[in-house]
Each structure stands twice: as C-alpha cells, then as structure tokens.
Coordinates of C-alpha atoms in Angstrom, one line a residue:
M1 CA 24.8 30.3 100.0
D2 CA 28.7 28.7 99.2
A3 CA 31.0 32.4 99.5
K4 CA 32.0 31.6 95.4
Q5 CA 28.1 32.8 94.4
I6 CA 28.8 36.0 96.2
R7 CA 30.3 39.7 94.4
N8 CA 30.3 42.5 96.0
F9 CA 30.8 45.8 93.7
S10 CA 30.2 49.2 93.7
I11 CA 29.6 51.3 90.4
I12 CA 32.2 54.8 90.4
A13 CA 31.4 58.0 88.6
H14 CA 31.9 61.7 87.3
I15 CA 28.6 63.1 88.2
D16 CA 25.1 62.3 85.5
H17 CA 27.1 59.5 83.7
G18 CA 24.2 57.7 84.8
K19 CA 25.0 55.5 88.0
S20 CA 21.6 55.8 89.6
T21 CA 20.1 54.6 86.0
L22 CA 22.5 51.9 85.5
A23 CA 21.8 50.4 89.1
D24 CA 17.9 50.8 87.3
R25 CA 18.4 48.1 85.1
L26 CA 20.5 45.8 87.1
M27 CA 18.1 44.9 89.6
Q28 CA 15.3 45.0 86.0
S29 CA 17.5 42.6 84.8
T30 CA 17.8 40.4 87.5
G31 CA 13.9 40.5 88.4
T32 CA 15.0 42.2 92.5
V33 CA 11.9 44.6 91.6
Q34 CA 8.6 44.2 89.7
E35 CA 8.2 46.5 86.8
R36 CA 5.5 47.7 88.5
E37 CA 7.0 48.7 91.6
M38 CA 9.9 50.1 89.3
T39 CA 10.6 54.3 88.8
E40 CA 13.9 55.5 88.1
Q41 CA 16.8 56.8 89.7
M42 CA 15.1 53.7 92.9
L43 CA 17.8 54.1 94.5
D44 CA 17.9 57.4 95.2
D45 CA 15.4 57.5 97.5
M46 CA 15.6 60.8 99.8
E47 CA 13.3 63.8 99.5
L48 CA 17.0 66.0 98.6
E49 CA 18.1 63.3 96.2
R50 CA 14.9 63.8 94.1
Q51 CA 14.5 67.4 94.0
R52 CA 18.2 68.2 92.9
G53 CA 18.3 64.7 91.1
I54 CA 22.1 63.8 92.2
T55 CA 22.6 60.8 95.1
I56 CA 23.6 61.8 97.7
K57 CA 24.0 59.1 99.8
A58 CA 25.8 55.8 98.6
R59 CA 23.3 53.0 99.2
A60 CA 23.4 49.4 98.8
V61 CA 21.1 46.1 97.5
S62 CA 21.6 42.6 96.3
M63 CA 20.2 41.2 93.1
R64 CA 19.5 37.4 92.8
Y65 CA 21.0 36.2 89.5
Q66 CA 20.5 32.4 87.4
R67 CA 22.9 31.6 85.2
G68 CA 22.6 28.5 83.9
K69 CA 22.2 26.4 86.7
E70 CA 24.0 28.8 88.8
T71 CA 22.6 31.3 90.9
F72 CA 24.4 34.5 92.2
E73 CA 24.1 36.8 95.3
L74 CA 24.9 40.0 93.6
N75 CA 26.4 42.4 95.6
L76 CA 26.2 46.4 94.0
I77 CA 26.4 49.6 96.3
D78 CA 25.2 52.7 94.4
T79 CA 27.8 56.1 94.7
P80 CA 27.5 60.2 94.3
G81 CA 30.0 62.0 92.0
H82 CA 30.4 64.7 93.6
V83 CA 32.9 65.6 94.8
D84 CA 32.0 66.8 97.7
F85 CA 31.0 63.4 98.3
H86 CA 34.2 61.6 97.5
Y87 CA 34.0 60.1 101.0
E88 CA 30.8 58.4 100.9
V89 CA 32.8 56.4 97.3
S90 CA 36.1 55.5 100.2
R91 CA 33.8 54.0 102.4
S92 CA 31.6 51.5 100.1
M93 CA 34.9 51.1 97.9
A94 CA 36.3 49.2 100.9
C95 CA 32.8 46.8 100.7
C96 CA 33.9 46.0 97.5
E97 CA 36.2 43.9 95.2
G98 CA 35.4 45.6 92.6
A99 CA 34.0 48.3 90.7
L100 CA 32.1 49.4 87.2
L101 CA 33.7 52.6 86.1
L102 CA 30.9 54.2 83.5
V103 CA 32.1 56.7 80.9
D104 CA 29.3 58.4 79.1
A105 CA 29.7 57.4 75.5
F106 CA 29.7 61.7 74.5
Q107 CA 31.1 63.7 77.1
G108 CA 34.2 61.2 77.2
V109 CA 36.6 61.0 80.5
E110 CA 36.0 63.8 83.1
A111 CA 37.9 64.8 86.4
Q112 CA 36.2 62.5 88.4
T113 CA 36.6 59.2 86.8
V114 CA 40.1 59.8 86.8
A115 CA 40.2 60.0 90.7
N116 CA 37.6 57.3 91.4
M117 CA 39.8 55.2 89.1
Y118 CA 42.9 55.8 91.5
A119 CA 40.7 55.7 95.0
A120 CA 39.7 52.2 93.3
L121 CA 43.1 51.1 92.7
E122 CA 44.2 52.5 95.7
H123 CA 41.9 49.6 96.9
D124 CA 42.8 46.5 94.8
L125 CA 39.1 46.5 93.6
T126 CA 39.0 44.7 90.0
I127 CA 38.4 47.5 87.4
I128 CA 34.8 46.8 84.8
P129 CA 35.5 50.3 82.3
V130 CA 31.6 50.5 81.0
L131 CA 30.8 52.9 78.3
N132 CA 27.0 54.1 78.6
K133 CA 24.5 56.2 76.7
I134 CA 25.5 54.5 73.4
D135 CA 22.0 55.0 72.1
L136 CA 22.4 59.0 72.3
T137 CA 22.6 59.9 68.4
H138 CA 26.0 62.1 69.6
A139 CA 28.1 59.0 70.9
R140 CA 31.5 58.6 70.2
P141 CA 31.6 55.2 72.0
D142 CA 35.7 54.3 69.9
E143 CA 36.9 58.0 70.1
V144 CA 36.0 57.3 73.8
A145 CA 37.4 54.3 74.5
E146 CA 40.4 55.8 72.7
Q147 CA 40.6 58.3 75.7
I148 CA 40.0 55.6 77.9
E149 CA 42.9 53.9 77.6
H150 CA 45.3 56.7 76.9
S151 CA 44.9 58.4 79.9
L152 CA 43.5 54.9 82.1
A153 CA 45.8 52.6 80.6
I154 CA 42.9 50.0 80.8
D155 CA 42.8 48.4 77.4
R156 CA 40.0 49.5 74.8
D157 CA 39.4 45.2 74.2
E158 CA 38.0 45.4 77.9
V159 CA 35.6 48.0 77.2
L160 CA 32.2 47.1 78.6
R161 CA 29.2 49.5 75.5
C162 CA 26.3 49.7 76.8
S163 CA 23.0 51.7 77.1
A164 CA 20.9 52.1 80.5
K165 CA 18.2 54.1 79.4
T166 CA 17.6 51.6 77.0
G167 CA 19.3 47.9 78.6
Q168 CA 21.5 47.4 76.2
G169 CA 24.6 45.6 76.6
I170 CA 23.0 44.9 80.2
D171 CA 23.8 41.2 79.9
E172 CA 27.2 41.5 78.9
I173 CA 27.6 43.9 82.2
L174 CA 26.2 41.3 84.2
D175 CA 28.3 38.5 83.0
A176 CA 31.6 40.3 83.0
V177 CA 30.7 41.1 87.1
I178 CA 30.8 37.1 87.7
E179 CA 33.3 36.0 85.3
R180 CA 35.9 39.6 86.9
V181 CA 35.4 40.6 89.9
P182 CA 37.0 38.2 92.7
P183 CA 34.4 36.6 94.7
P184 CA 35.5 37.5 98.4
S185 CA 37.9 35.7 101.1
G186 CA 35.9 35.7 104.4
R187 CA 35.7 32.2 106.2
V188 CA 32.6 31.7 107.4
D189 CA 33.9 29.3 110.1
A190 CA 35.8 31.9 111.6
P191 CA 34.9 33.8 114.5
L192 CA 32.4 36.5 113.8
Q193 CA 34.1 40.2 112.3
A194 CA 32.0 42.8 110.2
M195 CA 33.0 46.1 108.6
V196 CA 30.0 48.8 110.0
F197 CA 29.9 51.2 106.5
D198 CA 26.4 53.0 107.1
S199 CA 23.9 53.4 109.5
H200 CA 20.8 55.9 109.5
Y201 CA 18.1 56.2 113.1
D202 CA 14.9 54.9 113.1
E203 CA 12.4 56.3 115.4
Y204 CA 10.3 53.9 116.1
R205 CA 14.6 50.7 115.4
G206 CA 16.7 53.4 116.9
A207 CA 19.9 52.7 115.0
I208 CA 19.8 50.7 111.8
T209 CA 23.3 49.0 111.0
Y210 CA 24.4 48.4 107.1
L211 CA 27.1 45.9 107.8
R212 CA 30.4 44.0 105.5
L213 CA 30.7 40.9 106.7
M214 CA 35.0 39.8 106.5
Q215 CA 34.8 36.8 108.0
G216 CA 32.1 34.3 110.5
K217 CA 28.5 34.6 110.2
V218 CA 26.1 35.9 112.3
K219 CA 22.4 34.8 113.7
K220 CA 18.8 35.7 115.0
G221 CA 19.1 36.2 118.6
E222 CA 23.3 36.0 119.0
K223 CA 24.7 38.8 121.5
I224 CA 27.6 40.8 119.5
R225 CA 30.0 43.3 120.4
F226 CA 30.8 47.2 118.4
L227 CA 34.4 46.7 119.5
R228 CA 35.0 50.4 119.8
A229 CA 32.2 51.6 121.1
G230 CA 32.3 48.7 123.9
T231 CA 28.7 48.3 123.9
T232 CA 27.4 44.3 123.7
H233 CA 23.3 44.6 122.4
E234 CA 20.8 41.5 120.5
V235 CA 20.5 40.8 117.4
L236 CA 17.0 41.8 117.1
E237 CA 15.8 41.5 113.6
L238 CA 19.3 40.8 110.8
G239 CA 18.4 41.1 105.9
Q240 CA 19.2 42.2 103.6
F241 CA 18.6 44.8 101.5
T242 CA 16.3 44.5 98.1
P243 CA 16.0 46.9 97.7
T244 CA 13.5 47.8 100.0
R245 CA 14.5 46.0 104.3
T246 CA 14.3 41.9 103.7
P247 CA 14.9 39.8 107.2
C248 CA 16.5 36.7 106.6
D249 CA 17.8 34.3 109.6
T250 CA 20.9 34.1 109.0
L251 CA 25.0 36.0 107.3
Q252 CA 27.8 35.6 106.5
A253 CA 30.7 36.1 104.7
G254 CA 30.9 38.1 102.3
Q255 CA 27.6 39.1 102.2
V256 CA 25.9 42.7 102.2
G257 CA 23.1 43.6 104.9
Y258 CA 21.7 45.1 108.1
L259 CA 21.3 44.5 111.7
I260 CA 18.8 45.9 114.3
C261 CA 19.3 45.8 117.4
N262 CA 17.3 48.3 119.3
I263 CA 20.1 50.8 120.6
K264 CA 19.0 54.5 121.2
E265 CA 21.6 55.8 122.0
L266 CA 23.4 57.5 119.5
G267 CA 26.8 57.0 120.4
H268 CA 27.3 53.5 120.6
V269 CA 27.2 53.4 116.9
H270 CA 30.2 54.2 114.4
I271 CA 30.7 54.3 111.1
G272 CA 34.0 52.2 110.1
D273 CA 33.6 50.4 113.7
T274 CA 34.0 46.5 113.8
V275 CA 30.9 43.9 114.8
S276 CA 32.2 40.9 116.7
T277 CA 30.8 38.1 119.0
A278 CA 30.4 39.3 122.5
G279 CA 33.0 37.0 124.9
E280 CA 36.1 35.5 124.9
N281 CA 36.1 34.6 120.7
A282 CA 35.6 38.2 119.5
A283 CA 38.0 38.6 115.8
E284 CA 40.2 41.5 116.0
P285 CA 39.4 45.4 114.4
L286 CA 39.7 46.0 111.5
S287 CA 41.3 49.4 110.9
G288 CA 38.1 51.0 109.5
Y289 CA 38.2 53.9 107.6
Q290 CA 40.9 56.9 106.8
E291 CA 39.1 60.5 109.1
P292 CA 37.5 62.3 106.5
K293 CA 38.9 65.7 106.4
R294 CA 36.5 68.4 107.0
M295 CA 37.2 72.4 104.7
V296 CA 35.1 73.8 105.5
Y297 CA 33.5 75.4 107.7
C298 CA 29.9 77.3 109.8
G299 CA 27.7 78.5 112.2
L300 CA 24.2 76.8 112.9
F301 CA 22.1 79.3 115.5
P302 CA 18.4 78.6 115.4
S303 CA 17.3 81.5 114.0
D304 CA 14.8 82.5 117.1
G305 CA 17.5 81.9 119.5
E306 CA 15.5 79.0 121.8
N307 CA 15.8 75.2 119.9
F308 CA 19.3 75.3 121.0
E309 CA 18.8 71.4 121.5
E310 CA 16.3 70.1 119.1
L311 CA 19.1 71.3 117.3
R312 CA 21.5 69.3 119.1
E313 CA 19.7 66.3 118.7
A314 CA 18.3 66.8 114.5
L315 CA 22.9 66.9 114.0
N316 CA 23.4 64.3 116.5
K317 CA 20.8 62.1 114.2
L318 CA 22.4 63.4 111.5
A319 CA 25.8 62.1 112.1
I320 CA 24.7 58.7 113.0
N321 CA 23.8 58.4 109.5
D322 CA 26.6 61.0 107.8
P323 CA 30.2 60.9 109.6
S324 CA 31.9 63.4 107.6
F325 CA 30.7 66.6 109.3
E326 CA 31.3 66.7 112.4
F327 CA 29.6 69.9 115.2
E328 CA 30.4 71.8 118.0
P329 CA 29.1 74.6 120.2
E330 CA 29.6 78.0 120.2
T331 CA 28.3 81.7 121.2
S332 CA 28.7 84.5 119.2
D333 CA 27.3 87.9 120.6
A334 CA 24.8 88.5 117.5
L335 CA 23.3 85.1 117.4
G336 CA 23.4 83.9 120.5
F337 CA 23.0 79.9 120.9
G338 CA 24.3 77.6 118.8
F339 CA 27.3 74.8 116.4
R340 CA 30.5 75.5 114.4
C341 CA 29.9 72.8 111.5
G342 CA 33.0 71.3 109.6
F343 CA 32.3 70.4 106.1
L344 CA 34.1 68.4 102.9
G345 CA 32.9 71.1 101.1
L346 CA 30.0 73.4 100.5
L347 CA 27.6 71.5 98.4
H348 CA 27.8 69.6 101.4
M349 CA 27.3 72.0 104.2
E350 CA 24.1 73.5 101.8
I351 CA 22.2 69.6 102.1
I352 CA 22.9 69.3 106.0
Q353 CA 21.5 73.1 105.8
Q354 CA 19.1 71.9 104.2
R355 CA 17.7 67.9 105.7
L356 CA 18.3 69.6 109.0
E357 CA 15.2 72.1 108.1
Q358 CA 13.7 70.2 105.6
E359 CA 13.6 65.9 108.6
S360 CA 13.6 68.1 111.8
D361 CA 11.5 70.6 111.2
L362 CA 14.2 74.0 112.0
D363 CA 14.7 76.8 111.1
L364 CA 18.0 78.2 110.8
V365 CA 20.5 80.7 110.8
Q366 CA 23.4 80.5 108.7
T367 CA 27.7 82.6 109.2
A368 CA 29.6 82.5 106.2
P369 CA 31.7 79.4 105.3
N370 CA 35.2 80.5 105.9
V371 CA 37.7 76.8 105.1
T372 CA 40.6 75.4 107.8
Y373 CA 44.1 78.0 108.8
E374 CA 47.2 77.2 110.2
I375 CA 49.0 79.7 113.1
V376 CA 52.1 79.2 115.2
T377 CA 52.1 81.6 117.5
A378 CA 54.5 83.9 118.9
S379 CA 55.4 81.1 121.4
G380 CA 56.2 78.4 118.9
E381 CA 52.9 76.7 119.7
T382 CA 50.2 76.1 116.1
L383 CA 47.2 76.6 116.4
E384 CA 44.3 74.8 114.0
I385 CA 41.6 77.8 113.2
H386 CA 38.0 77.2 112.2
T387 CA 36.6 80.4 112.9
P388 CA 38.1 84.4 112.0
G389 CA 37.0 84.8 116.1
D390 CA 39.6 82.4 116.6
V391 CA 42.6 84.7 115.2
P392 CA 44.8 86.5 117.8
E393 CA 46.3 89.4 117.0
A394 CA 48.9 90.1 114.8
G395 CA 52.3 90.7 117.0
D396 CA 51.4 87.2 118.4
I397 CA 51.6 85.8 115.1
E398 CA 54.6 83.9 113.3
E399 CA 53.1 82.6 110.0
F400 CA 49.6 82.2 108.8
R401 CA 49.8 79.1 106.6
Q402 CA 46.3 78.5 104.1
P403 CA 45.6 74.6 102.9
I404 CA 46.4 73.9 99.4
V405 CA 44.3 71.4 97.2
R406 CA 45.7 70.1 93.7
V407 CA 43.0 71.4 90.7
S408 CA 42.7 69.1 88.0
L409 CA 40.7 70.8 84.9
V410 CA 39.6 67.9 82.3
L411 CA 38.4 70.7 79.5
P412 CA 38.3 71.2 75.7
T413 CA 41.6 72.0 74.1
E414 CA 40.4 75.0 72.9
S415 CA 39.2 76.8 76.9
I416 CA 42.8 76.4 77.9
G417 CA 43.6 80.2 77.7
P418 CA 40.5 81.3 80.0
A419 CA 41.2 78.2 82.2
M420 CA 44.7 79.3 82.7
K421 CA 43.9 83.0 83.3
L422 CA 41.1 81.7 85.7
C423 CA 43.6 80.3 87.8
E424 CA 46.6 83.3 88.0
D425 CA 43.6 85.9 88.7
R426 CA 43.5 83.1 91.8
R427 CA 47.6 83.7 92.5
G428 CA 47.1 79.8 90.7
K429 CA 50.4 77.7 91.2
Y430 CA 50.9 76.3 87.4
I431 CA 52.5 71.7 87.7
R432 CA 51.2 70.5 84.0
T433 CA 48.9 70.0 80.9
E434 CA 48.1 66.6 79.9
Y435 CA 46.1 66.0 76.3
L436 CA 44.0 63.3 77.3
S437 CA 42.7 63.4 73.3
P438 CA 43.5 65.7 70.5
T439 CA 39.6 67.3 72.1
R440 CA 40.8 67.2 75.4
A441 CA 43.0 67.4 77.5
M442 CA 43.6 67.8 82.3
L443 CA 45.1 71.4 83.0
V444 CA 46.7 70.9 86.9
Y445 CA 47.3 74.1 89.3
D446 CA 47.9 74.3 93.2
V447 CA 45.3 76.6 94.3
A448 CA 44.5 77.4 98.1
L449 CA 41.7 76.0 98.8
A450 CA 39.3 79.3 99.4
E451 CA 40.1 80.5 96.2
V452 CA 38.9 76.9 94.8
I453 CA 35.2 76.4 96.8
Y454 CA 33.2 79.3 96.9
D455 CA 32.9 79.8 92.7
M456 CA 35.8 78.1 91.2
H457 CA 33.3 75.6 89.5
D458 CA 30.9 77.9 88.8
K459 CA 33.6 80.1 86.6
L460 CA 35.0 77.4 85.0
K461 CA 31.4 76.0 83.9
S462 CA 31.5 79.7 82.3
A463 CA 34.8 79.8 81.1
T464 CA 34.4 76.2 78.9
R465 CA 30.7 76.7 78.3
G466 CA 29.4 73.4 80.7
F467 CA 32.2 71.2 79.3
G468 CA 35.1 71.7 82.3
T469 CA 35.4 69.4 85.2
M470 CA 37.0 69.4 88.5
D471 CA 38.1 67.5 91.2
Y472 CA 40.7 68.5 94.3
E473 CA 43.2 66.7 96.5
L474 CA 44.3 68.8 99.5
L475 CA 48.6 68.3 99.5
G476 CA 48.6 69.9 102.5
Y477 CA 49.4 74.1 104.4
Q478 CA 51.6 76.9 102.9
P479 CA 52.5 80.4 104.6
A480 CA 51.0 83.5 103.0
D481 CA 50.4 87.2 104.4
L482 CA 46.7 86.7 105.5
V483 CA 44.6 89.1 107.3
R484 CA 40.9 88.8 109.8
L485 CA 39.3 91.7 108.7
D486 CA 36.3 92.7 111.0
I487 CA 32.9 94.0 110.1
L488 CA 31.5 97.2 112.5
V489 CA 28.0 97.8 113.3
G490 CA 27.1 101.0 115.1
G491 CA 31.4 100.5 116.6
K492 CA 30.6 97.1 118.1
R493 CA 32.6 94.0 116.0
V494 CA 30.6 91.1 114.5
D495 CA 31.6 88.2 115.0
A496 CA 29.8 86.1 113.0
L497 CA 31.2 88.8 109.8
S498 CA 34.7 88.7 110.7
I499 CA 36.7 86.9 107.8
I500 CA 40.4 86.0 106.7
C501 CA 41.2 86.6 103.8
D502 CA 44.6 87.5 101.5
R503 CA 45.9 91.3 102.8
R504 CA 46.4 92.5 99.0
D505 CA 42.3 92.0 98.9
A506 CA 41.6 92.7 102.3
D507 CA 41.0 96.7 100.4
S508 CA 38.3 95.2 97.8
R509 CA 36.9 93.1 100.3
G510 CA 36.2 94.9 103.0
R511 CA 34.4 97.7 100.9
A512 CA 32.4 95.6 98.9
V513 CA 31.4 93.8 101.8
V514 CA 30.2 97.3 103.9
K515 CA 29.0 98.6 100.5
K516 CA 26.1 95.0 100.1
L517 CA 26.0 95.9 104.5
R518 CA 23.8 98.8 104.2
K519 CA 21.6 97.5 100.8
E520 CA 20.6 94.4 103.5
I521 CA 20.5 96.3 107.2
S522 CA 17.5 98.2 106.8
R523 CA 17.7 101.8 108.2
H524 CA 17.1 102.6 112.3
M525 CA 16.2 105.7 114.0
F526 CA 19.8 106.5 114.7
E527 CA 22.6 106.6 112.1
I528 CA 24.9 103.4 111.7
P529 CA 28.6 102.9 110.7
L530 CA 28.9 99.9 108.5
Q531 CA 33.1 99.9 109.2
A532 CA 36.4 97.3 108.0
A533 CA 38.8 97.3 109.7
I534 CA 41.8 95.1 109.9
G535 CA 43.3 95.3 113.6
S536 CA 43.0 99.2 114.7
R537 CA 42.6 100.0 111.7
V538 CA 39.5 101.7 110.0
I539 CA 39.9 101.2 105.8
A540 CA 36.6 101.1 104.7
R541 CA 33.4 102.8 105.5
E542 CA 29.7 103.5 104.5
T543 CA 27.1 104.7 107.0
I544 CA 23.1 103.7 107.1
S545 CA 21.6 107.6 108.0
A546 CA 18.5 107.6 110.0
M547 CA 15.3 107.6 109.6
R548 CA 13.8 111.5 110.8
K549 CA 11.0 112.6 111.4
N550 CA 10.5 116.1 110.5
V551 CA 10.2 117.9 113.6
T552 CA 10.2 122.1 112.7
A553 CA 6.5 121.0 110.0
K554 CA 4.5 122.2 113.0
C555 CA 6.5 125.9 113.4
Y556 CA 6.1 128.5 110.6
G557 CA 7.8 132.4 110.8
G558 CA 9.0 133.4 114.1
D559 CA 12.1 133.2 116.3
I560 CA 14.8 130.9 115.1
S561 CA 16.0 129.6 118.5
R562 CA 12.2 127.5 118.3
K563 CA 13.3 125.2 115.5
R564 CA 16.6 124.9 116.7
K565 CA 15.2 124.2 120.9
L566 CA 14.0 121.6 118.7
W567 CA 16.2 120.3 116.7
A568 CA 19.1 120.2 120.1
K569 CA 16.1 118.4 121.4
Q570 CA 15.8 115.6 118.4
K571 CA 19.6 115.6 118.5
E572 CA 19.9 114.6 122.0
G573 CA 16.9 111.9 121.8
K574 CA 19.0 110.5 119.2
K575 CA 21.8 110.3 121.1
R576 CA 20.1 108.5 123.4
M577 CA 18.8 105.5 121.4
K578 CA 22.5 105.0 119.8
S579 CA 23.2 104.1 122.6
V580 CA 20.8 102.3 124.0
G581 CA 19.5 100.4 120.7
S582 CA 19.7 97.2 118.9
V583 CA 21.3 96.8 115.5
D584 CA 19.0 94.5 113.6
I585 CA 20.5 92.4 111.0
P586 CA 18.9 89.8 109.1
Q587 CA 20.1 86.3 108.0
K588 CA 20.5 87.9 104.5
A589 CA 23.4 89.7 105.3
F590 CA 25.2 87.6 106.5
L591 CA 25.2 85.8 103.3
A592 CA 26.9 88.9 101.5
V593 CA 29.7 88.6 103.2
L594 CA 30.3 85.5 100.2
S595 CA 28.1 87.6 97.6
T596 CA 31.4 90.2 97.2
D597 CA 34.1 87.3 96.4
E598 CA 33.0 88.2 92.9
G599 CA 32.8 91.8 92.5
A600 CA 35.9 91.7 94.7
K601 CA 37.9 89.1 92.5

C-alpha cells in the first residue's frame, strides 16, 4: 500500500471520556469487526481492565476505510486516561502523526485533557478536537466548545461533535483523520528502521514484539537485528492487529504491526529499541523513549517465603509488557527474600500486584509504599533513597530532599475554598488560579509528592463532590526537615514498617501507627511492647498484654507462699518465652502504616 493512503493516530482524553467506546465505533464503522463479534470496550481485553472498567494498556488496531474509490489504512492506538499510565500514552504518541483529543460534552476540559494536549504538542502531532457524549440530555456542547477554545487555544469551529455510544458523527471523524492527519513520511526503499513500542510474552510463541515501521520494509523469513540488545533473529511471522493478530507477508514504512521471532530470552526485547536488517546496511538507531521516572517504591515478598524464583520469573515476564516498573532483589529481617519494586504511582502499584496474583497465581505480601528521596551526606555524596532502611544515621545527613510536584486541579468555582484548604493542609505552595470558564477554574500548587500520592485524589473528590480532577508533573527535589520513623516490635526494629515523614508529623504519625498495630497484631503468650522511635528517642508506645492463665485457680485458702511460688514460676516462664518467641505480624499490619496517614492529618 502507498504510504499516502496510511494514517496513524491515537485517541487521548481524561478518564471516562469515552476513548474505548469511540474505538469500538470506529472499528464497527470501518467493518474491521463483524457485528456478531462486537463486544463493548473490545480493545480492553485484559481481565483487570474488564473488572475495573479502565484502560491499562495501550492497544493498536489496523482498519481499512473505503472513501470513494480510495482505500485508506487507519492505524489507531487506544490509550489509557489515568495519570499513572501517562508513560503508555507518550509511547503511543511517538508512533503517530495525529491524535483525536476527546472531551466529554458534559464534564468539559479536565486536568488530564490539558496534560495530554501538551504532550501531543511536544510530539508535533496534528490534534483533532472531538466533543463526545452529545446525546446526553444534560450535555453542554456549546459551553464546552467555548471552554476548549479558551483553555486549549483551539478554534471552536474545528471541534467535531459525536456520540461514541450511538455512532452519531463517526463518519465525520474518519473523514477528518484522512484530511487533517498527515501521511507517514518514511521511504519504503530505505534500510529497515522500526520502533518497538510494546511487547508481551506468550508461553508458546515467546516474546511478541509490536512495531511501528519508520523506514523500509520487512518480510517473513528475513533476518532482523535488535540494535540495543545486539541480537539477530529470523522473522517467523509478521502481521497486523485487526484487532486480533492477522498474519501478512510484508510490512512497510508507516505501518503498525507485530513480529514473532521465537525469542525465549526475556532480556532480548526492550521497548524503545530499534529493529533493523541484519548485516552491513543497518539503519541508524532511533532515539527511543525517555526513561520513565518511578516515584513510588514498595517491597513485594512471597507470603510463604518459598516462591522467590517463581516471583522473579513472573516479574521478568511482566517487565516485557510494562517497562515502566523496575525491580531488584532485597532481603528483610521480617519477611525474608523478596523484591523492591518501583512504580509510577499507587494505582500502577495496585495493578501490578493484582496482575502478578492473577496471571502467575502468586500470593504476595506488600510493604507500605514510599516515594524516592535524596540525601546529601556530610562527605558531600548524594544518595537516592528508595527504602527507609537506606537512610543513614542522623549525624551523617547534611541535607534531606523530597520530590516536589506541580499539581493542577480542575474544579467547579464553588469548590475553590475546600480545595485550597486541602492543599494548604499538605503544606502546598500556591502558584496561580486560572478561570477556564465562568463555572470552572484550575488551581495550581507545588506540593510534596508524598502528600499527593496516598489519598489526595480521594480527598479532592470529597471536597468537590466528585467534580474535581487532578494531574501532576515532577519538578525536582527540594530540602525538607525529614526523619526516619522506626517501629519497634518487642524491642526489635521491623524494617518493613519504617517510614520517612516530616519531623512535625512524626509524633502524631508514630502514635497513630502503634495504636493501629496494637489492634492488628494478635496477643501472644508474652507481653509485646510496640514503640515508635526517631533514632534512639522513643516518641510513642503501646503494649499488647500477654495472654494470661490463672495458675492459682486450684489453690484455695491455705498459705499465700504456695501462690507466690506459682506466680514466680509463671513469671520466669513468660520471661524465657519472650526471649525465644517471635512475634507474628500479619499482612494487614504492614498496610496499617498507610491507613494511619488520614488519622495523622
């Protein structure tokens, strides 16, 4: 097919503005999927996506569209809307020339709408604004079109209107994609140069690599080379997604498809790698993707302490499909051998844990998450801190730095007061207020990331009665008065329960944690002291009393010395039990550290 007949575009929008439903209608309208095979949110085929009703992975589909006498190939990439999966969106944009910017005709411009718009402009994409859900009785298309013009600087006459549910306006969108989105610029006769934008591991076929061809062409049976990995493979199968895998003989510049080369070594496929021909005339490597910044770290441990190798294998397979999380082995006195994992946010962490449990049938214990900090030591060295256990002694710390993010809150004007109080309570620094329309405003604050990721989104929804949305971007690290808060159970420090917090919050956080642990840890045959300490200074204490047995029940009347003797014997036994007995700490206790944040506030 001539490159002039190809269009590559993605759908970008805030959560729940109808990206996946629009993708369904586009596939239906172009006849890509038969009516009897059609299901709702067809591209969201992962079990977790179905359960949660959200898109987690970007998915590609090739559609054929007949317009007059011409046939066009439209390659669509459906993207997630949640801020934690923004990395998926940026990868999809690197493979496209255009983007449909979808806006809900009732909810209007939201925080992620603005963020995605700027990301699309950075990738030099042609933006086609689309108003969705115009069939709703309470839709405000004219008002929202004015908002788009005011806040995104897009002429309201360019805004298309559609209903992804009923199919109204779908043909106009397809025509706009053909007219406005430029065709790919790559040459078919140049050496092969293709970008790996995704991949997943199949038990029977090995690693399946998703490609966007920038230059040249690739045929079945050819030898190809992954430039970053430095490995050469034979192409056993190639094809396109329609939306199921459909084999073909050749892929050429501008097309999107997949390769199967029977790659069983998990380390051979890297997302962002360049695929070229094996031999002398290989193309230049593409710049790839910017490395994602992992901001939340937590420990994942097998619950029985034995499935360490199974967990390693499951994490390796998942890393092929999702390169935005990282992991490295670690040991914990309380939990044994496991992995320290880095994620883009809390939802990302939750999704990875659920995928591991569902896809690999593992039972996991997860430690309380924390963000990455920086420490400048007395000797001038800068350390990256992913776990509270890495924090050096207070005397060795010259400066403790925490990550700061710029938070954009889009909300109704009547909710500005509660939202400002929410940010002030988290020691946010006010930047500006922008009015998007007479009824909607955008508040911008600089807040510590640790204060944002745990419960700020939930609190914002409560403060704005569900109408507020949030987006954030990392600014960098700033000095702060931070301390490591250690939790001692039975006089021993439990590394998995330690947290890093602001010195001003340490007392209330410490008290809240030990109170919560007292409820979560069951009573033993000996007394268990629970303490919160900063360095050697204990700031809070609770005691779990021992289970008692009335050893003098059989004594009645008579001499008191008999009873004293039995009590002394019991006391001696308890003392010995305490020195050899270990305290069983349940999984809920590790997450108790998180739930006490609200109490501390």
